[in-house]
Amino acid sequence: MKKLEKMYQQIANNEIEVIMERTRKMLGMAPEEYTVAKMNDTLGKCVNGKITINPELMQYKKEIIEYVVIHEFCHLKYKTHSKKFNELIEENIKYYKKYETISKQINF
């Protein structure tokens, strides 16, 4: 693991834990498990109640990090990007469309 990757991993382990706990309290739900692991094609994912967050997310502003975490939490309730899914995100992030657009522009 490169030094920079190691640094992002360490920062992510600490920061994501805080954001996950805050999001759990805000949304009143929690994943069965979460991990911080390098992924080549996404910043976060939710599969079978488990959330994985890419440590490279630490390169971005706090609002983007929080958006990705909340986005994945919303997948605990809604598997697809349905209207209800988007409504749940919008209830919790005022400018979610802005953050969604930014997160989609991130290249891997």
mmCIF file of C-alpha atoms in Angstrom:
data_model
loop_
_atom_site.group_PDB
_atom_site.id
_atom_site.type_symbol
_atom_site.label_atom_id
_atom_site.label_comp_id
_atom_site.label_asym_id
_atom_site.label_seq_id
_atom_site.Cartn_x
_atom_site.Cartn_y
_atom_site.Cartn_z
ATOM 1 C CA MET A 1 0.000 0.000 0.000
ATOM 2 C CA LYS A 2 1.368 3.392 -0.958
ATOM 3 C CA LYS A 3 1.948 6.014 1.731
ATOM 4 C CA LEU A 4 -0.873 8.211 0.446
ATOM 5 C CA GLU A 5 -3.312 5.292 0.369
ATOM 6 C CA LYS A 6 -2.274 4.360 3.905
ATOM 7 C CA MET A 7 -2.876 7.928 5.048
ATOM 8 C CA TYR A 8 -6.360 8.021 3.487
ATOM 9 C CA GLN A 9 -7.138 4.664 5.100
ATOM 10 C CA GLN A 10 -6.145 5.929 8.566
ATOM 11 C CA ILE A 11 -8.073 9.169 8.190
ATOM 12 C CA ALA A 12 -11.086 7.298 6.824
ATOM 13 C CA ASN A 13 -11.136 4.805 9.692
ATOM 14 C CA ASN A 14 -11.469 7.672 12.171
ATOM 15 C CA GLU A 15 -13.669 10.079 10.221
ATOM 16 C CA ILE A 16 -16.094 7.541 8.808
ATOM 17 C CA GLU A 17 -16.818 6.110 12.248
ATOM 18 C CA VAL A 18 -17.898 9.560 13.476
ATOM 19 C CA ILE A 19 -20.004 10.249 10.381
ATOM 20 C CA MET A 20 -21.582 6.771 10.495
ATOM 21 C CA GLU A 21 -22.655 7.278 14.111
ATOM 22 C CA ARG A 22 -24.067 10.736 13.397
ATOM 23 C CA THR A 23 -25.943 9.397 10.360
ATOM 24 C CA ARG A 24 -27.286 6.433 12.341
ATOM 25 C CA LYS A 25 -28.757 8.824 14.909
ATOM 26 C CA MET A 26 -30.114 11.161 12.238
ATOM 27 C CA LEU A 27 -31.822 8.446 10.161
ATOM 28 C CA GLY A 28 -32.674 6.039 12.981
ATOM 29 C CA MET A 29 -31.183 3.037 11.191
ATOM 30 C CA ALA A 30 -27.810 1.361 10.910
ATOM 31 C CA PRO A 31 -26.050 -1.114 8.641
ATOM 32 C CA GLU A 32 -25.408 -4.622 9.917
ATOM 33 C CA GLU A 33 -21.757 -3.846 9.342
ATOM 34 C CA TYR A 34 -19.583 -1.282 7.643
ATOM 35 C CA THR A 35 -16.027 -1.312 6.375
ATOM 36 C CA VAL A 36 -13.578 1.123 4.874
ATOM 37 C CA ALA A 37 -11.956 -0.515 1.875
ATOM 38 C CA LYS A 38 -10.379 0.578 -1.392
ATOM 39 C CA MET A 39 -12.658 0.138 -4.383
ATOM 40 C CA ASN A 40 -11.699 0.889 -7.954
ATOM 41 C CA ASP A 41 -15.056 2.037 -9.254
ATOM 42 C CA THR A 42 -17.091 3.705 -6.515
ATOM 43 C CA LEU A 43 -16.915 5.873 -3.402
ATOM 44 C CA GLY A 44 -19.371 3.755 -1.472
ATOM 45 C CA LYS A 45 -21.714 0.810 -1.758
ATOM 46 C CA CYS A 46 -24.426 -0.940 0.210
ATOM 47 C CA VAL A 47 -24.936 -4.656 -0.342
ATOM 48 C CA ASN A 48 -27.079 -6.914 1.843
ATOM 49 C CA GLY A 49 -27.150 -4.455 4.736
ATOM 50 C CA LYS A 50 -23.378 -3.888 4.698
ATOM 51 C CA ILE A 51 -21.915 -0.500 3.762
ATOM 52 C CA THR A 52 -18.428 -0.131 2.311
ATOM 53 C CA ILE A 53 -16.787 3.285 2.036
ATOM 54 C CA ASN A 54 -13.762 3.945 -0.164
ATOM 55 C CA PRO A 55 -10.965 5.649 1.850
ATOM 56 C CA GLU A 56 -10.183 7.814 -1.184
ATOM 57 C CA LEU A 57 -13.357 9.691 -0.278
ATOM 58 C CA MET A 58 -11.208 11.511 2.309
ATOM 59 C CA GLN A 59 -9.751 13.606 -0.520
ATOM 60 C CA TYR A 60 -13.029 15.486 -0.843
ATOM 61 C CA LYS A 61 -14.934 18.090 1.147
ATOM 62 C CA LYS A 62 -16.823 17.049 4.253
ATOM 63 C CA GLU A 63 -20.158 17.650 2.492
ATOM 64 C CA ILE A 64 -19.279 15.090 -0.189
ATOM 65 C CA ILE A 65 -18.171 12.539 2.417
ATOM 66 C CA GLU A 66 -21.396 13.002 4.363
ATOM 67 C CA TYR A 67 -23.461 12.835 1.171
ATOM 68 C CA VAL A 68 -21.904 9.486 0.195
ATOM 69 C CA VAL A 69 -22.452 8.018 3.674
ATOM 70 C CA ILE A 70 -26.071 9.187 3.824
ATOM 71 C CA HIS A 71 -26.619 7.956 0.259
ATOM 72 C CA GLU A 72 -25.454 4.477 1.256
ATOM 73 C CA PHE A 73 -27.554 4.534 4.443
ATOM 74 C CA CYS A 74 -30.613 5.314 2.312
ATOM 75 C CA HIS A 75 -29.883 2.123 0.358
ATOM 76 C CA LEU A 76 -30.505 0.200 3.570
ATOM 77 C CA LYS A 77 -34.156 1.162 3.165
ATOM 78 C CA TYR A 78 -34.455 1.537 -0.617
ATOM 79 C CA LYS A 79 -32.323 -0.668 -2.874
ATOM 80 C CA THR A 80 -32.801 1.461 -5.995
ATOM 81 C CA HIS A 81 -32.653 5.169 -6.723
ATOM 82 C CA SER A 82 -36.425 5.458 -6.531
ATOM 83 C CA LYS A 83 -38.478 8.550 -5.808
ATOM 84 C CA LYS A 84 -38.738 7.513 -2.128
ATOM 85 C CA PHE A 85 -34.956 7.012 -2.000
ATOM 86 C CA ASN A 86 -34.348 10.536 -3.312
ATOM 87 C CA GLU A 87 -36.961 11.988 -0.953
ATOM 88 C CA LEU A 88 -35.184 10.399 2.016
ATOM 89 C CA ILE A 89 -31.857 11.899 0.947
ATOM 90 C CA GLU A 90 -33.448 15.296 0.331
ATOM 91 C CA GLU A 91 -35.026 15.274 3.809
ATOM 92 C CA ASN A 92 -31.534 14.987 5.282
ATOM 93 C CA ILE A 93 -29.313 16.918 2.870
ATOM 94 C CA LYS A 94 -30.591 20.267 1.683
ATOM 95 C CA TYR A 95 -28.377 20.516 -1.424
ATOM 96 C CA TYR A 96 -28.134 16.818 -2.214
ATOM 97 C CA LYS A 97 -28.443 17.339 -6.002
ATOM 98 C CA LYS A 98 -25.282 19.462 -5.958
ATOM 99 C CA TYR A 99 -23.351 16.802 -4.013
ATOM 100 C CA GLU A 100 -24.776 14.035 -6.171
ATOM 101 C CA THR A 101 -23.519 15.810 -9.298
ATOM 102 C CA ILE A 102 -20.060 16.343 -7.804
ATOM 103 C CA SER A 103 -19.762 12.727 -6.628
ATOM 104 C CA LYS A 104 -20.689 11.441 -10.115
ATOM 105 C CA GLN A 105 -17.863 13.512 -11.646
ATOM 106 C CA ILE A 106 -15.177 11.867 -9.525
ATOM 107 C CA ASN A 107 -12.911 9.693 -11.653
ATOM 108 C CA PHE A 108 -11.190 6.506 -10.505
#
